[in-house]
Amino acid sequence: MIEPGADREKIILTGAPETMLATLYGRALDSRSPHPILHDRAADDAVRRIDYDFARTGMTATSGAGVALRARQLDRWTAQFLAAHPHATVLHLACGLDTRVQRLDLPPSVRWVDVDHPEVIAVRDRLLPAPAGDYRTVGASVTDDGWLDDVPADRPTVAVFEGLTMYLRKQDGRRLVERITGRFPTGQLLFDCYGSLGIRLQRFVPAVRNSGATLHWAIDDPRELESWHDGLECLDALRSVDMPGVEELPRSGRASMWVLARLPGFRDVGRILRYRF
Ligand SMILES: C[S@@+](CC[C@H](N)C(=O)[O-])C[C@H]1O[C@@H](n2cnc3c(N)ncnc32)[C@H](O)[C@@H]1O
């Protein structure tokens, strides 16, 4: 919900919807740093228009750089897909206030659909200008049946979902994967996930703890999903601790990643995944 204020919009959200303010703030902090990874100035503009106690997110320059690194990798994979399929449909699920559609240099032929809970889309529609072209927002839970039926199934489709899977229960995540892969002729799924240890440690993530959200679904074996649809294939499973560009993190981030990458269990705490179908 947004309450119009004199200069800034007061946002009152709880649970998973509130956590989108943490990732937005992370990208804003990155854009303010001397060596930005993502250069998402629109995120910073949005933050400056929002009346919210961003200290609740617990985001720091280092964790913000980590968010930016993950977003950049998903941007790159999305751009690669669109270079090969300029007439594609993009399903950007759990979009929050992510400015991916603005960050990518989209061919005008792309159809882009931003989906999130209705209360998040209401905020998005107020705060972020809609880009030109074949673009729309949809306010729905991705686990609802209706919204996907309204997306024409005529094109190769890339579904990008960042910061979503952990909020879903496994059976809902599986159903989502099955519905997308079963509906479109061909495409890719690009998303991040937590491993079991990440789910067990959720109370140590300030944005999760302070919003009252609960994380459920852990993916420990990315190959498990391949059995959910004939022809679904895992192309990449990048550990967060050794993602491309990890050397661009601030010194404290590089040190943490170095340590985590050497601790069994911790090295699989998060991944970024790319599948084709
Ligand atoms: C950590 S935020 C990530 C937002 C955005 N992807 C980003 O990176 O800034 C989690 C997002 O998942 C959304 N979300 C969680 N469960 C959802 C569901 N069942 N349907 C739609 N959106 C959902 C929340 O509303 C929130 O916007």
mmCIF file of C-alpha atoms and ligand atoms in Angstrom:
data_model
loop_
_atom_site.group_PDB
_atom_site.id
_atom_site.type_symbol
_atom_site.label_atom_id
_atom_site.label_comp_id
_atom_site.label_asym_id
_atom_site.label_seq_id
_atom_site.Cartn_x
_atom_site.Cartn_y
_atom_site.Cartn_z
ATOM 1 C CA MET A 1 0.000 0.000 0.000
ATOM 2 C CA ILE A 2 1.269 3.510 -0.774
ATOM 3 C CA GLU A 3 0.208 6.534 1.216
ATOM 4 C CA PRO A 4 0.908 9.645 -0.848
ATOM 5 C CA GLY A 5 3.095 12.037 1.161
ATOM 6 C CA ALA A 6 4.398 15.522 0.484
ATOM 7 C CA ASP A 7 7.528 14.335 -1.310
ATOM 8 C CA ARG A 8 7.818 10.626 -0.802
ATOM 9 C CA GLU A 9 5.477 7.662 -0.910
ATOM 10 C CA LYS A 10 4.994 5.821 2.359
ATOM 11 C CA ILE A 11 4.987 2.079 1.707
ATOM 12 C CA ILE A 12 3.433 -0.368 4.149
ATOM 13 C CA LEU A 13 4.005 -4.001 3.272
ATOM 14 C CA THR A 14 4.760 -7.136 5.295
ATOM 15 C CA GLY A 15 5.957 -10.669 4.593
ATOM 16 C CA ALA A 16 7.478 -11.638 1.244
ATOM 17 C CA PRO A 17 6.216 -8.456 -0.525
ATOM 18 C CA GLU A 18 8.178 -6.293 1.932
ATOM 19 C CA THR A 19 11.445 -8.071 1.063
ATOM 20 C CA MET A 20 11.443 -6.476 -2.397
ATOM 21 C CA LEU A 21 12.451 -3.251 -0.654
ATOM 22 C CA ALA A 22 15.638 -4.983 0.527
ATOM 23 C CA THR A 23 16.762 -6.049 -2.950
ATOM 24 C CA LEU A 24 15.773 -2.643 -4.351
ATOM 25 C CA TYR A 25 17.839 -0.964 -1.655
ATOM 26 C CA GLY A 26 20.750 -3.315 -2.331
ATOM 27 C CA ARG A 27 20.821 -2.259 -5.986
ATOM 28 C CA ALA A 28 20.511 1.395 -4.940
ATOM 29 C CA LEU A 29 23.475 1.068 -2.561
ATOM 30 C CA ASP A 30 25.473 -0.580 -5.348
ATOM 31 C CA SER A 31 24.669 2.273 -7.719
ATOM 32 C CA ARG A 32 25.927 4.773 -5.107
ATOM 33 C CA SER A 33 29.233 2.946 -4.618
ATOM 34 C CA PRO A 34 32.459 4.200 -6.246
ATOM 35 C CA HIS A 35 32.598 1.013 -8.352
ATOM 36 C CA PRO A 36 29.028 -0.036 -9.156
ATOM 37 C CA ILE A 37 28.430 -3.532 -10.467
ATOM 38 C CA LEU A 38 24.943 -3.025 -11.926
ATOM 39 C CA HIS A 39 24.724 0.772 -12.399
ATOM 40 C CA ASP A 40 21.000 0.668 -11.530
ATOM 41 C CA ARG A 41 20.421 4.380 -11.000
ATOM 42 C CA ALA A 42 16.670 3.899 -11.415
ATOM 43 C CA ALA A 43 16.743 1.788 -8.226
ATOM 44 C CA ASP A 44 18.335 4.677 -6.367
ATOM 45 C CA ASP A 45 15.767 7.116 -7.813
ATOM 46 C CA ALA A 46 12.967 4.824 -6.592
ATOM 47 C CA VAL A 47 14.508 4.529 -3.113
ATOM 48 C CA ARG A 48 14.691 8.307 -2.824
ATOM 49 C CA ARG A 49 10.948 8.510 -3.597
ATOM 50 C CA ILE A 50 9.982 5.969 -0.909
ATOM 51 C CA ASP A 51 9.256 6.729 2.736
ATOM 52 C CA TYR A 52 10.401 3.516 4.451
ATOM 53 C CA ASP A 53 12.912 2.645 7.136
ATOM 54 C CA PHE A 54 15.466 0.968 4.862
ATOM 55 C CA ALA A 55 17.564 0.069 7.928
ATOM 56 C CA ARG A 56 15.004 -2.743 8.421
ATOM 57 C CA THR A 57 16.471 -4.472 5.379
ATOM 58 C CA GLY A 58 19.884 -4.883 7.027
ATOM 59 C CA MET A 59 21.379 -4.224 3.582
ATOM 60 C CA THR A 60 24.989 -3.014 3.502
ATOM 61 C CA ALA A 61 27.286 -1.908 0.716
ATOM 62 C CA THR A 62 28.672 -5.462 0.627
ATOM 63 C CA SER A 63 25.359 -7.337 0.584
ATOM 64 C CA GLY A 64 24.044 -4.788 -1.918
ATOM 65 C CA ALA A 65 26.951 -5.604 -4.208
ATOM 66 C CA GLY A 66 26.020 -9.289 -3.867
ATOM 67 C CA VAL A 67 22.440 -8.510 -4.946
ATOM 68 C CA ALA A 68 23.809 -6.519 -7.893
ATOM 69 C CA LEU A 69 26.082 -9.364 -8.956
ATOM 70 C CA ARG A 70 23.192 -11.834 -8.999
ATOM 71 C CA ALA A 71 20.989 -9.382 -10.904
ATOM 72 C CA ARG A 72 23.726 -8.757 -13.471
ATOM 73 C CA GLN A 73 24.145 -12.474 -14.148
ATOM 74 C CA LEU A 74 20.388 -12.888 -14.672
ATOM 75 C CA ASP A 75 20.397 -9.778 -16.903
ATOM 76 C CA ARG A 76 23.172 -11.316 -19.009
ATOM 77 C CA TRP A 77 21.367 -14.615 -19.441
ATOM 78 C CA THR A 78 18.134 -12.813 -20.306
ATOM 79 C CA ALA A 79 19.956 -10.645 -22.863
ATOM 80 C CA GLN A 80 21.563 -13.738 -24.421
ATOM 81 C CA PHE A 81 18.158 -15.373 -24.789
ATOM 82 C CA LEU A 82 16.669 -12.243 -26.353
ATOM 83 C CA ALA A 83 19.582 -11.898 -28.769
ATOM 84 C CA ALA A 84 18.742 -15.375 -30.061
ATOM 85 C CA HIS A 85 14.953 -14.867 -29.851
ATOM 86 C CA PRO A 86 14.098 -11.181 -30.413
ATOM 87 C CA HIS A 87 10.373 -12.002 -30.623
ATOM 88 C CA ALA A 88 10.342 -13.790 -27.296
ATOM 89 C CA THR A 89 8.024 -13.425 -24.341
ATOM 90 C CA VAL A 90 9.680 -12.557 -21.021
ATOM 91 C CA LEU A 91 7.883 -13.602 -17.856
ATOM 92 C CA HIS A 92 9.524 -11.593 -15.105
ATOM 93 C CA LEU A 93 8.051 -13.227 -12.016
ATOM 94 C CA ALA A 94 8.235 -11.736 -8.505
ATOM 95 C CA CYS A 95 9.424 -8.556 -10.198
ATOM 96 C CA GLY A 96 9.062 -6.372 -7.106
ATOM 97 C CA LEU A 97 10.532 -2.983 -7.994
ATOM 98 C CA ASP A 98 13.281 -4.490 -10.123
ATOM 99 C CA THR A 99 14.094 -2.313 -13.143
ATOM 100 C CA ARG A 100 15.311 -5.221 -15.291
ATOM 101 C CA VAL A 101 13.011 -4.179 -18.137
ATOM 102 C CA GLN A 102 14.638 -0.736 -18.065
ATOM 103 C CA ARG A 103 18.194 -2.088 -17.661
ATOM 104 C CA LEU A 104 18.106 -4.325 -20.724
ATOM 105 C CA ASP A 105 18.274 -2.866 -24.189
ATOM 106 C CA LEU A 106 15.170 -4.672 -25.431
ATOM 107 C CA PRO A 107 14.378 -5.347 -29.071
ATOM 108 C CA PRO A 108 10.997 -3.631 -29.705
ATOM 109 C CA SER A 109 9.559 -7.005 -30.703
ATOM 110 C CA VAL A 110 9.832 -8.427 -27.173
ATOM 111 C CA ARG A 111 6.691 -9.052 -25.125
ATOM 112 C CA TRP A 112 7.427 -8.400 -21.430
ATOM 113 C CA VAL A 113 5.180 -9.332 -18.495
ATOM 114 C CA ASP A 114 6.061 -8.228 -14.940
ATOM 115 C CA VAL A 115 4.209 -10.313 -12.318
ATOM 116 C CA ASP A 116 4.001 -9.960 -8.549
ATOM 117 C CA HIS A 117 1.408 -9.882 -5.767
ATOM 118 C CA PRO A 118 -1.309 -7.236 -6.380
ATOM 119 C CA GLU A 119 -0.102 -4.992 -3.527
ATOM 120 C CA VAL A 120 3.410 -4.965 -5.007
ATOM 121 C CA ILE A 121 2.193 -4.253 -8.530
ATOM 122 C CA ALA A 122 0.129 -1.326 -7.184
ATOM 123 C CA VAL A 123 3.351 0.164 -5.784
ATOM 124 C CA ARG A 124 5.262 -0.607 -8.967
ATOM 125 C CA ASP A 125 2.643 0.987 -11.210
ATOM 126 C CA ARG A 126 2.810 4.133 -9.083
ATOM 127 C CA LEU A 127 6.577 4.404 -8.755
ATOM 128 C CA LEU A 128 8.131 3.092 -11.957
ATOM 129 C CA PRO A 129 7.279 4.448 -15.397
ATOM 130 C CA ALA A 130 6.035 1.746 -17.791
ATOM 131 C CA PRO A 131 8.470 1.302 -20.669
ATOM 132 C CA ALA A 132 7.345 1.745 -24.248
ATOM 133 C CA GLY A 133 6.452 -1.328 -26.246
ATOM 134 C CA ASP A 134 4.642 -4.579 -25.530
ATOM 135 C CA TYR A 135 4.734 -4.355 -21.750
ATOM 136 C CA ARG A 136 2.295 -5.059 -18.971
ATOM 137 C CA THR A 137 2.153 -5.732 -15.271
ATOM 138 C CA VAL A 138 0.036 -8.453 -13.690
ATOM 139 C CA GLY A 139 -0.986 -8.430 -10.040
ATOM 140 C CA ALA A 140 -1.331 -12.067 -9.019
ATOM 141 C CA SER A 141 0.367 -14.783 -7.068
ATOM 142 C CA VAL A 142 2.468 -16.852 -9.445
ATOM 143 C CA THR A 143 0.813 -19.877 -7.862
ATOM 144 C CA ASP A 144 -2.637 -18.734 -9.086
ATOM 145 C CA ASP A 145 -3.940 -20.503 -12.156
ATOM 146 C CA GLY A 146 -5.426 -17.625 -14.167
ATOM 147 C CA TRP A 147 -2.630 -15.204 -15.017
ATOM 148 C CA LEU A 148 -0.590 -17.549 -17.185
ATOM 149 C CA ASP A 149 -3.605 -18.441 -19.344
ATOM 150 C CA ASP A 150 -3.755 -14.775 -20.401
ATOM 151 C CA VAL A 151 -0.209 -14.852 -21.810
ATOM 152 C CA PRO A 152 -0.241 -16.033 -25.452
ATOM 153 C CA ALA A 153 1.692 -19.278 -25.862
ATOM 154 C CA ASP A 154 2.929 -18.382 -29.342
ATOM 155 C CA ARG A 155 6.604 -17.541 -28.744
ATOM 156 C CA PRO A 156 9.813 -18.821 -27.181
ATOM 157 C CA THR A 157 9.603 -17.745 -23.552
ATOM 158 C CA VAL A 158 12.151 -16.931 -20.915
ATOM 159 C CA ALA A 159 10.936 -16.904 -17.317
ATOM 160 C CA VAL A 160 13.198 -14.912 -14.998
ATOM 161 C CA PHE A 161 12.514 -15.117 -11.287
ATOM 162 C CA GLU A 162 14.923 -13.617 -8.827
ATOM 163 C CA GLY A 163 14.346 -13.977 -5.102
ATOM 164 C CA LEU A 164 11.185 -16.064 -5.574
ATOM 165 C CA THR A 165 11.741 -19.815 -5.224
ATOM 166 C CA MET A 166 12.630 -19.730 -1.519
ATOM 167 C CA TYR A 167 9.271 -18.098 -0.698
ATOM 168 C CA LEU A 168 7.338 -20.874 -2.440
ATOM 169 C CA ARG A 169 6.574 -24.318 -1.126
ATOM 170 C CA LYS A 170 8.213 -27.003 -3.213
ATOM 171 C CA GLN A 171 4.933 -28.331 -4.623
ATOM 172 C CA ASP A 172 3.975 -24.801 -5.766
ATOM 173 C CA GLY A 173 7.408 -24.270 -7.311
ATOM 174 C CA ARG A 174 7.140 -27.563 -9.124
ATOM 175 C CA ARG A 175 3.662 -26.729 -10.409
ATOM 176 C CA LEU A 176 4.938 -23.348 -11.652
ATOM 177 C CA VAL A 177 7.824 -24.991 -13.522
ATOM 178 C CA GLU A 178 5.456 -27.568 -14.997
ATOM 179 C CA ARG A 179 2.934 -24.953 -16.104
ATOM 180 C CA ILE A 180 5.536 -22.761 -17.829
ATOM 181 C CA THR A 181 7.403 -25.594 -19.523
ATOM 182 C CA GLY A 182 4.127 -27.248 -20.506
ATOM 183 C CA ARG A 183 2.610 -24.091 -22.003
ATOM 184 C CA PHE A 184 5.311 -22.535 -24.193
ATOM 185 C CA PRO A 185 6.935 -24.159 -27.232
ATOM 186 C CA THR A 186 10.511 -23.642 -26.038
ATOM 187 C CA GLY A 187 12.413 -21.392 -23.673
ATOM 188 C CA GLN A 188 14.519 -20.987 -20.588
ATOM 189 C CA LEU A 189 14.078 -20.652 -16.838
ATOM 190 C CA LEU A 190 16.529 -18.311 -15.086
ATOM 191 C CA PHE A 191 16.395 -18.079 -11.299
ATOM 192 C CA ASP A 192 18.208 -18.225 -8.003
ATOM 193 C CA CYS A 193 17.646 -20.636 -5.138
ATOM 194 C CA TYR A 194 18.719 -21.419 -1.607
ATOM 195 C CA GLY A 195 20.106 -24.775 -0.526
ATOM 196 C CA SER A 196 18.856 -26.478 2.662
ATOM 197 C CA LEU A 197 21.398 -24.677 4.828
ATOM 198 C CA GLY A 198 20.224 -21.325 3.462
ATOM 199 C CA ILE A 199 16.650 -22.193 4.432
ATOM 200 C CA ARG A 200 17.781 -23.310 7.915
ATOM 201 C CA LEU A 201 19.681 -20.040 8.413
ATOM 202 C CA GLN A 202 16.792 -17.812 7.280
ATOM 203 C CA ARG A 203 16.433 -16.064 10.641
ATOM 204 C CA PHE A 204 19.914 -14.618 10.099
ATOM 205 C CA VAL A 205 18.708 -12.747 7.001
ATOM 206 C CA PRO A 206 17.469 -9.389 8.373
ATOM 207 C CA ALA A 207 15.072 -8.697 5.488
ATOM 208 C CA VAL A 208 13.381 -12.054 6.023
ATOM 209 C CA ARG A 209 13.312 -11.846 9.818
ATOM 210 C CA ASN A 210 12.090 -8.237 9.989
ATOM 211 C CA SER A 211 9.367 -8.669 7.370
ATOM 212 C CA GLY A 212 7.988 -11.806 9.022
ATOM 213 C CA ALA A 213 8.405 -13.751 5.759
ATOM 214 C CA THR A 214 9.084 -17.493 5.821
ATOM 215 C CA LEU A 215 11.348 -19.354 3.431
ATOM 216 C CA HIS A 216 10.373 -22.885 2.443
ATOM 217 C CA TRP A 217 11.853 -24.415 -0.714
ATOM 218 C CA ALA A 218 15.462 -25.525 -0.864
ATOM 219 C CA ILE A 219 17.031 -26.834 -4.063
ATOM 220 C CA ASP A 220 20.094 -28.952 -3.256
ATOM 221 C CA ASP A 221 20.208 -30.900 -6.506
ATOM 222 C CA PRO A 222 19.454 -28.704 -9.570
ATOM 223 C CA ARG A 223 19.214 -31.849 -11.718
ATOM 224 C CA GLU A 224 16.135 -32.981 -9.776
ATOM 225 C CA LEU A 225 14.014 -30.463 -11.707
ATOM 226 C CA GLU A 226 14.964 -32.060 -15.034
ATOM 227 C CA SER A 227 12.532 -34.900 -14.324
ATOM 228 C CA TRP A 228 9.630 -32.442 -13.997
ATOM 229 C CA HIS A 229 9.274 -31.909 -17.761
ATOM 230 C CA ASP A 230 10.391 -33.947 -20.741
ATOM 231 C CA GLY A 231 13.352 -32.086 -22.260
ATOM 232 C CA LEU A 232 13.989 -29.758 -19.310
ATOM 233 C CA GLU A 233 17.772 -29.482 -19.003
ATOM 234 C CA CYS A 234 19.962 -27.665 -16.494
ATOM 235 C CA LEU A 235 22.517 -25.623 -18.465
ATOM 236 C CA ASP A 236 24.194 -23.785 -15.582
ATOM 237 C CA ALA A 237 24.232 -24.044 -11.805
ATOM 238 C CA LEU A 238 26.486 -21.285 -10.508
ATOM 239 C CA ARG A 239 27.243 -21.162 -6.805
ATOM 240 C CA SER A 240 26.704 -17.680 -5.349
ATOM 241 C CA VAL A 241 30.130 -17.947 -3.705
ATOM 242 C CA ASP A 242 31.919 -18.244 -7.027
ATOM 243 C CA MET A 243 29.673 -16.325 -9.393
ATOM 244 C CA PRO A 244 31.317 -14.496 -12.299
ATOM 245 C CA GLY A 245 32.457 -11.091 -11.010
ATOM 246 C CA VAL A 246 32.845 -12.133 -7.374
ATOM 247 C CA GLU A 247 36.246 -10.411 -7.461
ATOM 248 C CA GLU A 248 34.385 -7.093 -7.986
ATOM 249 C CA LEU A 249 32.813 -7.314 -4.519
ATOM 250 C CA PRO A 250 34.134 -5.015 -1.793
ATOM 251 C CA ARG A 251 37.049 -6.542 0.148
ATOM 252 C CA SER A 252 34.822 -7.804 3.010
ATOM 253 C CA GLY A 253 32.524 -9.530 0.491
ATOM 254 C CA ARG A 254 35.456 -11.193 -1.284
ATOM 255 C CA ALA A 255 36.796 -12.444 2.039
ATOM 256 C CA SER A 256 33.399 -13.884 3.088
ATOM 257 C CA MET A 257 32.956 -15.600 -0.263
ATOM 258 C CA TRP A 258 36.478 -17.061 -0.059
ATOM 259 C CA VAL A 259 35.743 -18.542 3.358
ATOM 260 C CA LEU A 260 32.236 -19.786 2.472
ATOM 261 C CA ALA A 261 33.498 -21.419 -0.723
ATOM 262 C CA ARG A 262 35.790 -23.580 1.420
ATOM 263 C CA LEU A 263 33.215 -24.654 4.003
ATOM 264 C CA PRO A 264 31.284 -27.785 3.046
ATOM 265 C CA GLY A 265 27.569 -27.019 3.196
ATOM 266 C CA PHE A 266 28.051 -23.264 3.089
ATOM 267 C CA ARG A 267 29.414 -23.304 -0.437
ATOM 268 C CA ASP A 268 26.002 -24.541 -1.649
ATOM 269 C CA VAL A 269 23.997 -22.026 0.363
ATOM 270 C CA GLY A 270 22.773 -20.287 -2.798
ATOM 271 C CA ARG A 271 22.872 -20.832 -6.551
ATOM 272 C CA ILE A 272 21.833 -19.199 -9.802
ATOM 273 C CA LEU A 273 20.320 -21.630 -12.275
ATOM 274 C CA ARG A 274 19.702 -21.678 -16.006
ATOM 275 C CA TYR A 275 17.520 -24.342 -17.638
ATOM 276 C CA ARG A 276 16.263 -24.796 -21.162
ATOM 277 C CA PHE A 277 13.165 -26.634 -22.271
HETATM 278 C C1 LIG B 1 13.255 -10.694 -2.348
HETATM 279 S S1 LIG B 1 11.932 -9.963 -3.234
HETATM 280 C C2 LIG B 1 12.610 -9.974 -4.882
HETATM 281 C C3 LIG B 1 11.973 -8.949 -5.764
HETATM 282 C C4 LIG B 1 12.694 -8.741 -7.107
HETATM 283 N N1 LIG B 1 12.799 -9.945 -7.874
HETATM 284 C C5 LIG B 1 14.070 -8.157 -6.876
HETATM 285 O O1 LIG B 1 15.060 -8.867 -7.110
HETATM 286 O O2 LIG B 1 14.132 -7.022 -6.436
HETATM 287 C C6 LIG B 1 10.720 -11.270 -3.267
HETATM 288 C C7 LIG B 1 9.547 -10.975 -4.173
HETATM 289 O O3 LIG B 1 8.831 -12.192 -4.381
HETATM 290 C C8 LIG B 1 7.470 -11.856 -4.477
HETATM 291 N N2 LIG B 1 6.691 -13.076 -4.284
HETATM 292 C C9 LIG B 1 6.841 -13.991 -3.314
HETATM 293 N N3 LIG B 1 5.933 -14.961 -3.455
HETATM 294 C C10 LIG B 1 5.214 -14.643 -4.566
HETATM 295 C C11 LIG B 1 4.121 -15.257 -5.239
HETATM 296 N N4 LIG B 1 3.588 -16.403 -4.800
HETATM 297 N N5 LIG B 1 3.625 -14.652 -6.331
HETATM 298 C C12 LIG B 1 4.157 -13.489 -6.800
HETATM 299 N N6 LIG B 1 5.186 -12.873 -6.195
HETATM 300 C C13 LIG B 1 5.700 -13.443 -5.096
HETATM 301 C C14 LIG B 1 7.303 -10.827 -3.376
HETATM 302 O O4 LIG B 1 6.089 -10.111 -3.469
HETATM 303 C C15 LIG B 1 8.550 -9.968 -3.599
HETATM 304 O O5 LIG B 1 8.317 -8.951 -4.535
#
